[in-house]
CSV table of C-alpha atoms in Angstrom, one decimal:
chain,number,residue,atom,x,y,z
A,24,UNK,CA,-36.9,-142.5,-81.5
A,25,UNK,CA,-33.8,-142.0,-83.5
A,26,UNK,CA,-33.4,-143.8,-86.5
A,27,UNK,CA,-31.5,-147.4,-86.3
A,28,UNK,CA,-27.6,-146.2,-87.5
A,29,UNK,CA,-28.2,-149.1,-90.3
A,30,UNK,CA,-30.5,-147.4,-92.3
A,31,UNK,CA,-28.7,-144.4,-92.7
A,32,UNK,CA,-27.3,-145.6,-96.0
A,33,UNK,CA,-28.9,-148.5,-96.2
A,34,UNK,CA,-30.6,-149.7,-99.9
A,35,UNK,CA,-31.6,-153.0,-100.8
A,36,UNK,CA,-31.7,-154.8,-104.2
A,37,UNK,CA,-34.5,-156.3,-106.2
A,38,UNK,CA,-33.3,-158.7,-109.3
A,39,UNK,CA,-34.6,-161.6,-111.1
A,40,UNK,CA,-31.6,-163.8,-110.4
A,41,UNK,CA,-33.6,-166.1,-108.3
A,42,UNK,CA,-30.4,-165.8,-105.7
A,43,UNK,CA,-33.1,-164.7,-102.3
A,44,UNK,CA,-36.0,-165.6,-101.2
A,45,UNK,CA,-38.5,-163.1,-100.4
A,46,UNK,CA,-41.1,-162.8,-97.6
A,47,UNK,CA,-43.7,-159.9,-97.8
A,48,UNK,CA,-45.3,-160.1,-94.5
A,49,UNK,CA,-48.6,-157.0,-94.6
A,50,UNK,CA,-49.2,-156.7,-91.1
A,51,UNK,CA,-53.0,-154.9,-90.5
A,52,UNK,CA,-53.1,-152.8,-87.7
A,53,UNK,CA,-55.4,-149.7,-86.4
A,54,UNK,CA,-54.1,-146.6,-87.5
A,55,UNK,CA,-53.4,-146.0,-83.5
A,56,UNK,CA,-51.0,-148.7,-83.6
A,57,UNK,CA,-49.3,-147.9,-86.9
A,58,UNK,CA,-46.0,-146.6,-85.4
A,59,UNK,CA,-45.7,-148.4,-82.6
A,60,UNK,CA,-45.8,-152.1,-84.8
A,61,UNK,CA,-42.8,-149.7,-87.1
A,62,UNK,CA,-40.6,-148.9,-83.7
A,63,UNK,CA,-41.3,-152.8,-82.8
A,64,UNK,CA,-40.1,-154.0,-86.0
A,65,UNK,CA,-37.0,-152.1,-85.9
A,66,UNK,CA,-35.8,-152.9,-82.8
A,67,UNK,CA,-36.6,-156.8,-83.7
A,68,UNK,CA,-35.0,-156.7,-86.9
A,69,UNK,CA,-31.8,-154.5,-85.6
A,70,UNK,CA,-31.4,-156.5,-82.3
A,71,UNK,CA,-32.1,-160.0,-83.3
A,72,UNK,CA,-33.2,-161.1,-86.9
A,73,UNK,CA,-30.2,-159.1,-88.8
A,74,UNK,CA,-27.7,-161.2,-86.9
A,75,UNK,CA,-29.2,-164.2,-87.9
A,76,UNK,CA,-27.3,-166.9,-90.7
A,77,UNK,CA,-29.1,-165.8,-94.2
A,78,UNK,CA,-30.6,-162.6,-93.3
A,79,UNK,CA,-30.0,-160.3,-96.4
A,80,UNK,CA,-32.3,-157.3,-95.5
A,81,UNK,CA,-35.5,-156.1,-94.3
A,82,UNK,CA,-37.4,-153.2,-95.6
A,83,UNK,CA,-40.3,-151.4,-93.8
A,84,UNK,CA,-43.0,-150.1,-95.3
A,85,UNK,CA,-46.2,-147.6,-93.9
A,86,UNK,CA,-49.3,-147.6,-95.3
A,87,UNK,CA,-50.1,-144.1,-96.6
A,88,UNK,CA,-53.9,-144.3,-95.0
A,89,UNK,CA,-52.0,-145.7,-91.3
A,90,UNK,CA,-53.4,-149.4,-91.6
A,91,UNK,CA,-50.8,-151.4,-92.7
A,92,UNK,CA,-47.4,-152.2,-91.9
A,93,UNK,CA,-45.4,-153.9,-95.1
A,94,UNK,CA,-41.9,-155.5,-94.4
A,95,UNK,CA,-40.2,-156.5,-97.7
A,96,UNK,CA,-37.6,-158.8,-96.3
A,97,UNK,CA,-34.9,-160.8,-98.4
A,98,UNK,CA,-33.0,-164.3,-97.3
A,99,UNK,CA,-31.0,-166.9,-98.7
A,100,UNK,CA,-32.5,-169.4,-98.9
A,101,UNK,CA,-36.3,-170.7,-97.7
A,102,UNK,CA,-34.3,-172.7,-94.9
A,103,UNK,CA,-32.5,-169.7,-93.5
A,104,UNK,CA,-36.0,-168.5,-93.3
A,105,UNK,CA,-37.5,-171.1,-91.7
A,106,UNK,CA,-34.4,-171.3,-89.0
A,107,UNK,CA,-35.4,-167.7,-88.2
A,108,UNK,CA,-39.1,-168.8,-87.4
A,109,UNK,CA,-37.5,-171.3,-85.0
A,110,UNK,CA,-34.8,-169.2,-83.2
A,111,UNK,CA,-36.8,-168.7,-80.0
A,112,UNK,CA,-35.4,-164.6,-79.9
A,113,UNK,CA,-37.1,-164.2,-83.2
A,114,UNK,CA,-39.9,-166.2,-82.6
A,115,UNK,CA,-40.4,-163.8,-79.0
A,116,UNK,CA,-40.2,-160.8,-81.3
A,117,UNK,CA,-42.8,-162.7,-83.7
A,118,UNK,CA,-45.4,-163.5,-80.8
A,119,UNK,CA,-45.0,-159.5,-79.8
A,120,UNK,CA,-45.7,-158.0,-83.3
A,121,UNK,CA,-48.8,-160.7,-83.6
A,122,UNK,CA,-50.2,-159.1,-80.2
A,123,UNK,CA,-50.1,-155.8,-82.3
A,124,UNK,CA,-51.3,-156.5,-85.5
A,125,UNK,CA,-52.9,-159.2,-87.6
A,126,UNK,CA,-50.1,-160.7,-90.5
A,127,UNK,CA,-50.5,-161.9,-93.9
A,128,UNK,CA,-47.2,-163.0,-95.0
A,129,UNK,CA,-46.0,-164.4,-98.5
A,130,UNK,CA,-42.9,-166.3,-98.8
A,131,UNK,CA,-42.0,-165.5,-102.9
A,132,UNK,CA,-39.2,-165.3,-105.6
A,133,UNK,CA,-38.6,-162.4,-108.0
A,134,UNK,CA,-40.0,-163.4,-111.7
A,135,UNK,CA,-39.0,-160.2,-113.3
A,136,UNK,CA,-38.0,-156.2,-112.8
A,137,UNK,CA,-39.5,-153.8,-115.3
A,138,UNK,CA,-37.7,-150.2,-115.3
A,139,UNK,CA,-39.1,-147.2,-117.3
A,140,UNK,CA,-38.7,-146.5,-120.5
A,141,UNK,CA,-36.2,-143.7,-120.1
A,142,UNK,CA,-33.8,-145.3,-118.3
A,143,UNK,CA,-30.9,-147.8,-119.5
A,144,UNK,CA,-30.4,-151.0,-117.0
B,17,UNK,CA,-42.9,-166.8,-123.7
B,18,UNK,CA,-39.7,-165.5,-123.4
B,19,UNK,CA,-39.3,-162.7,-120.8
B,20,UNK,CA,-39.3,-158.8,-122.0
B,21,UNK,CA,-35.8,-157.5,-123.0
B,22,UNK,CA,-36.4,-155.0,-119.6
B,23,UNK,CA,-36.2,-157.8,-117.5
B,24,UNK,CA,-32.5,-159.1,-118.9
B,25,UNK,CA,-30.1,-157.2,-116.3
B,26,UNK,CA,-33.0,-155.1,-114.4
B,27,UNK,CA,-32.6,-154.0,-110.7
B,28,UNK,CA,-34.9,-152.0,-108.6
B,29,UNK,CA,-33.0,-150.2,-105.5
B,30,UNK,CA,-35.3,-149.8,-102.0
B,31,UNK,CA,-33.7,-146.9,-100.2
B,32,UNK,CA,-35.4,-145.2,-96.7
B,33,UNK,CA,-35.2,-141.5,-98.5
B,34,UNK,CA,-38.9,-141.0,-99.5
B,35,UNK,CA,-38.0,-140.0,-103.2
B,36,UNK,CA,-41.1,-142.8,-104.2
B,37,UNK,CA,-44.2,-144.3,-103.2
B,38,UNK,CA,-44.7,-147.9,-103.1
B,39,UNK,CA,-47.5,-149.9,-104.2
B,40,UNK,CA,-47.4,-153.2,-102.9
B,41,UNK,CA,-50.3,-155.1,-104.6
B,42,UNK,CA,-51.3,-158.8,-103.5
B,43,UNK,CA,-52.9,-160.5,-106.2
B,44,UNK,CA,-54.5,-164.1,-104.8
B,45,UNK,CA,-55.3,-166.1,-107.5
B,46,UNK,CA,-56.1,-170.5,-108.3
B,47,UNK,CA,-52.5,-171.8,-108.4
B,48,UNK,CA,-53.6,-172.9,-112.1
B,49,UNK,CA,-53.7,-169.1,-112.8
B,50,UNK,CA,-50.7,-168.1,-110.9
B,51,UNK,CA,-48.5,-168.3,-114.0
B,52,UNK,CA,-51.0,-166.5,-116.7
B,53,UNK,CA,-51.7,-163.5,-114.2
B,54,UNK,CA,-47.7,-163.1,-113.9
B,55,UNK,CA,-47.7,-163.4,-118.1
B,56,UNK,CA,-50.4,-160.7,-118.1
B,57,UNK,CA,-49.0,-158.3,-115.5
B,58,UNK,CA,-45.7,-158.9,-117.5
B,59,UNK,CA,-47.4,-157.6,-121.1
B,60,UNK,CA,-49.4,-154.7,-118.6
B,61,UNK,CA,-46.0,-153.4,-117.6
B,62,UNK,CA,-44.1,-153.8,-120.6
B,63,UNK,CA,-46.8,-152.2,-123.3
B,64,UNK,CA,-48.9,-149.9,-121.1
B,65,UNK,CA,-47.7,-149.2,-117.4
B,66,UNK,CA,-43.7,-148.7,-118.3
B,67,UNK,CA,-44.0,-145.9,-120.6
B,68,UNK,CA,-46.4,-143.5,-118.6
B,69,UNK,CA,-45.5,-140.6,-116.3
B,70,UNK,CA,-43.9,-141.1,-113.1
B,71,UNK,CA,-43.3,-145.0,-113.4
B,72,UNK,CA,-40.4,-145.6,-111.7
B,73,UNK,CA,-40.5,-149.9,-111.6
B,74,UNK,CA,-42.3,-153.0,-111.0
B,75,UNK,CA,-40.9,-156.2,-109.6
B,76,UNK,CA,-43.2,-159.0,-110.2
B,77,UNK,CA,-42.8,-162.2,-107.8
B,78,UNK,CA,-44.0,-165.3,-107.5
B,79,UNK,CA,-45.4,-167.1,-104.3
B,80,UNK,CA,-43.7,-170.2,-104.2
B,81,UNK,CA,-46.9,-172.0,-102.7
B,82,UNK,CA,-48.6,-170.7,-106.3
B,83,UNK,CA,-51.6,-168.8,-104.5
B,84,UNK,CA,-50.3,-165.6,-104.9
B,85,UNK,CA,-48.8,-162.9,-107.4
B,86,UNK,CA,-47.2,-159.6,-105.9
B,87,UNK,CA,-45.9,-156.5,-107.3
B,88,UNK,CA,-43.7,-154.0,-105.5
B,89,UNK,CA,-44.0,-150.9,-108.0
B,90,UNK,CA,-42.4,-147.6,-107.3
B,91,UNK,CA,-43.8,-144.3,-108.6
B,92,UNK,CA,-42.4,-141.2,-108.6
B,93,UNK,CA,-45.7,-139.6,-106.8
B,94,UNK,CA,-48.8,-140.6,-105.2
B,95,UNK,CA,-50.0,-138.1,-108.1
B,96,UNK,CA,-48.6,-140.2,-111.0
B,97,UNK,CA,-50.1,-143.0,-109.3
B,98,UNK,CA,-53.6,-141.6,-109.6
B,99,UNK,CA,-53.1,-140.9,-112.9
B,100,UNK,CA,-52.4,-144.1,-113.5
B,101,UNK,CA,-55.4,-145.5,-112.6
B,102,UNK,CA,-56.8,-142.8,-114.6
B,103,UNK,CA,-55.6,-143.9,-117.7
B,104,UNK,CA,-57.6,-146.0,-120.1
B,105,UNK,CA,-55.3,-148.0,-121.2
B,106,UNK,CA,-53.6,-148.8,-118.2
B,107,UNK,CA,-56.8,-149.3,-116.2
B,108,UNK,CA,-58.3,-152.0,-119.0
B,109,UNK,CA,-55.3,-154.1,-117.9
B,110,UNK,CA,-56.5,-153.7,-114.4
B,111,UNK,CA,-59.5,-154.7,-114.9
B,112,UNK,CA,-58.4,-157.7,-116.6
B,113,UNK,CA,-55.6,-158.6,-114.2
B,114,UNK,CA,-58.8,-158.6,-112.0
B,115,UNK,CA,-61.2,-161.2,-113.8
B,116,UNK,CA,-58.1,-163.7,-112.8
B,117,UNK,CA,-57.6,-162.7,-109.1
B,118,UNK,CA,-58.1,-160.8,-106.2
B,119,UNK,CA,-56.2,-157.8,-106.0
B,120,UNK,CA,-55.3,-156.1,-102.6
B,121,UNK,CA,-53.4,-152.9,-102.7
B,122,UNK,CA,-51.4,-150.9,-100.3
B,123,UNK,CA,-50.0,-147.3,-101.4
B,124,UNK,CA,-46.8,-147.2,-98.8
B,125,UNK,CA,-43.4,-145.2,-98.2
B,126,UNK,CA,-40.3,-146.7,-97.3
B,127,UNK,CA,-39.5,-146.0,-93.6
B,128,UNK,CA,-36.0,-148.1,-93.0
B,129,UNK,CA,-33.8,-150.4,-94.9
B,130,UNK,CA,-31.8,-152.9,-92.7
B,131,UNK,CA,-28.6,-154.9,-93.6
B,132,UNK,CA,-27.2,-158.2,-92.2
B,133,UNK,CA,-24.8,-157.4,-89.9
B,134,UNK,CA,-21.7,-158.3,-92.2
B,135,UNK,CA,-22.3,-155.8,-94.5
B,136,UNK,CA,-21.1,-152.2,-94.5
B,137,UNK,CA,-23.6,-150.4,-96.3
């Protein structure tokens, strides 16, 4: 499957502004299942949950050893988030992951951003 | 305590181009500890972690329910990575990171970076 046309240049931002919320959601799956939960998780987040009021981005993540899934996903505000979880389109796509894998998610806020040594911002 | 100068105008970038590896490390911890793990991954980062080969960032958050402290840290290779852990230095703040909580590591790449839809890149 080609790859969504929004991620062609796509990048996302991490700062410690406090101006997102941030939901890490580590989805376990079996290694079998590893690209299908990815394809899944595109076509949710393309189709439905990146039109929704507050989205700011989602980020997906494989597990080198093929047993996690990682989406690093940034809204507004903790209410946009929780009007996604009650948007019954989302909610579907929700329900159809959960058949694929098991999810831990974290609902967080950036405390700080540490950069290397060698490099100025 | 005042945050490290690194943190002042910090930003970390997530892009879909594989020039990193992610580690994406769930620390759960007592809600009482929440704040002195983030104080001691914060001194980690700043006096060890920062200056050693390969370390690209770390982005410490927060949960807001207080059980849980997560960093997204990108390295330049799974190879500086290992070395890492190999280092004695680095690998006593591990371990003592690890006498407050539980860690639970994922070593990932970034597959796709999505938008809201009313942005251009």
């Amino acid at each position: 499957m080609p790859a969504p046309a929004s991620t062609v240049t796509a990048e996302s931002v991490i700062r410690p502004d406090h101006a997102v919320v941030t939901l890490i959601n580590t989805f376990t799956v079996e290694p079998a299942d590893q690209q299908r939960l990815i394809e899944i998780w595109q076509r949710s987040t393309e189709e439905t949950i990146r039109h929704l009021p507050g989205f700011v981005s989602a980020n997906i993540h494989r597990s080198l050893d093929g047993s996690k899934v990682v989406n690093y996903a940034q809204w507004e505000s903790r209410e946009s988030f929780i009007a996604m979880l009650n948007d019954p389109d989302a909610a579907a796509w929700l329900r159809r992951l959960a058949e694929i894998g098991t999810p831990a998610p974290v609902l967080c806020e950036v405390v700080s951003v540490h950069r290397n040594s060698d490099v100025g911002r």
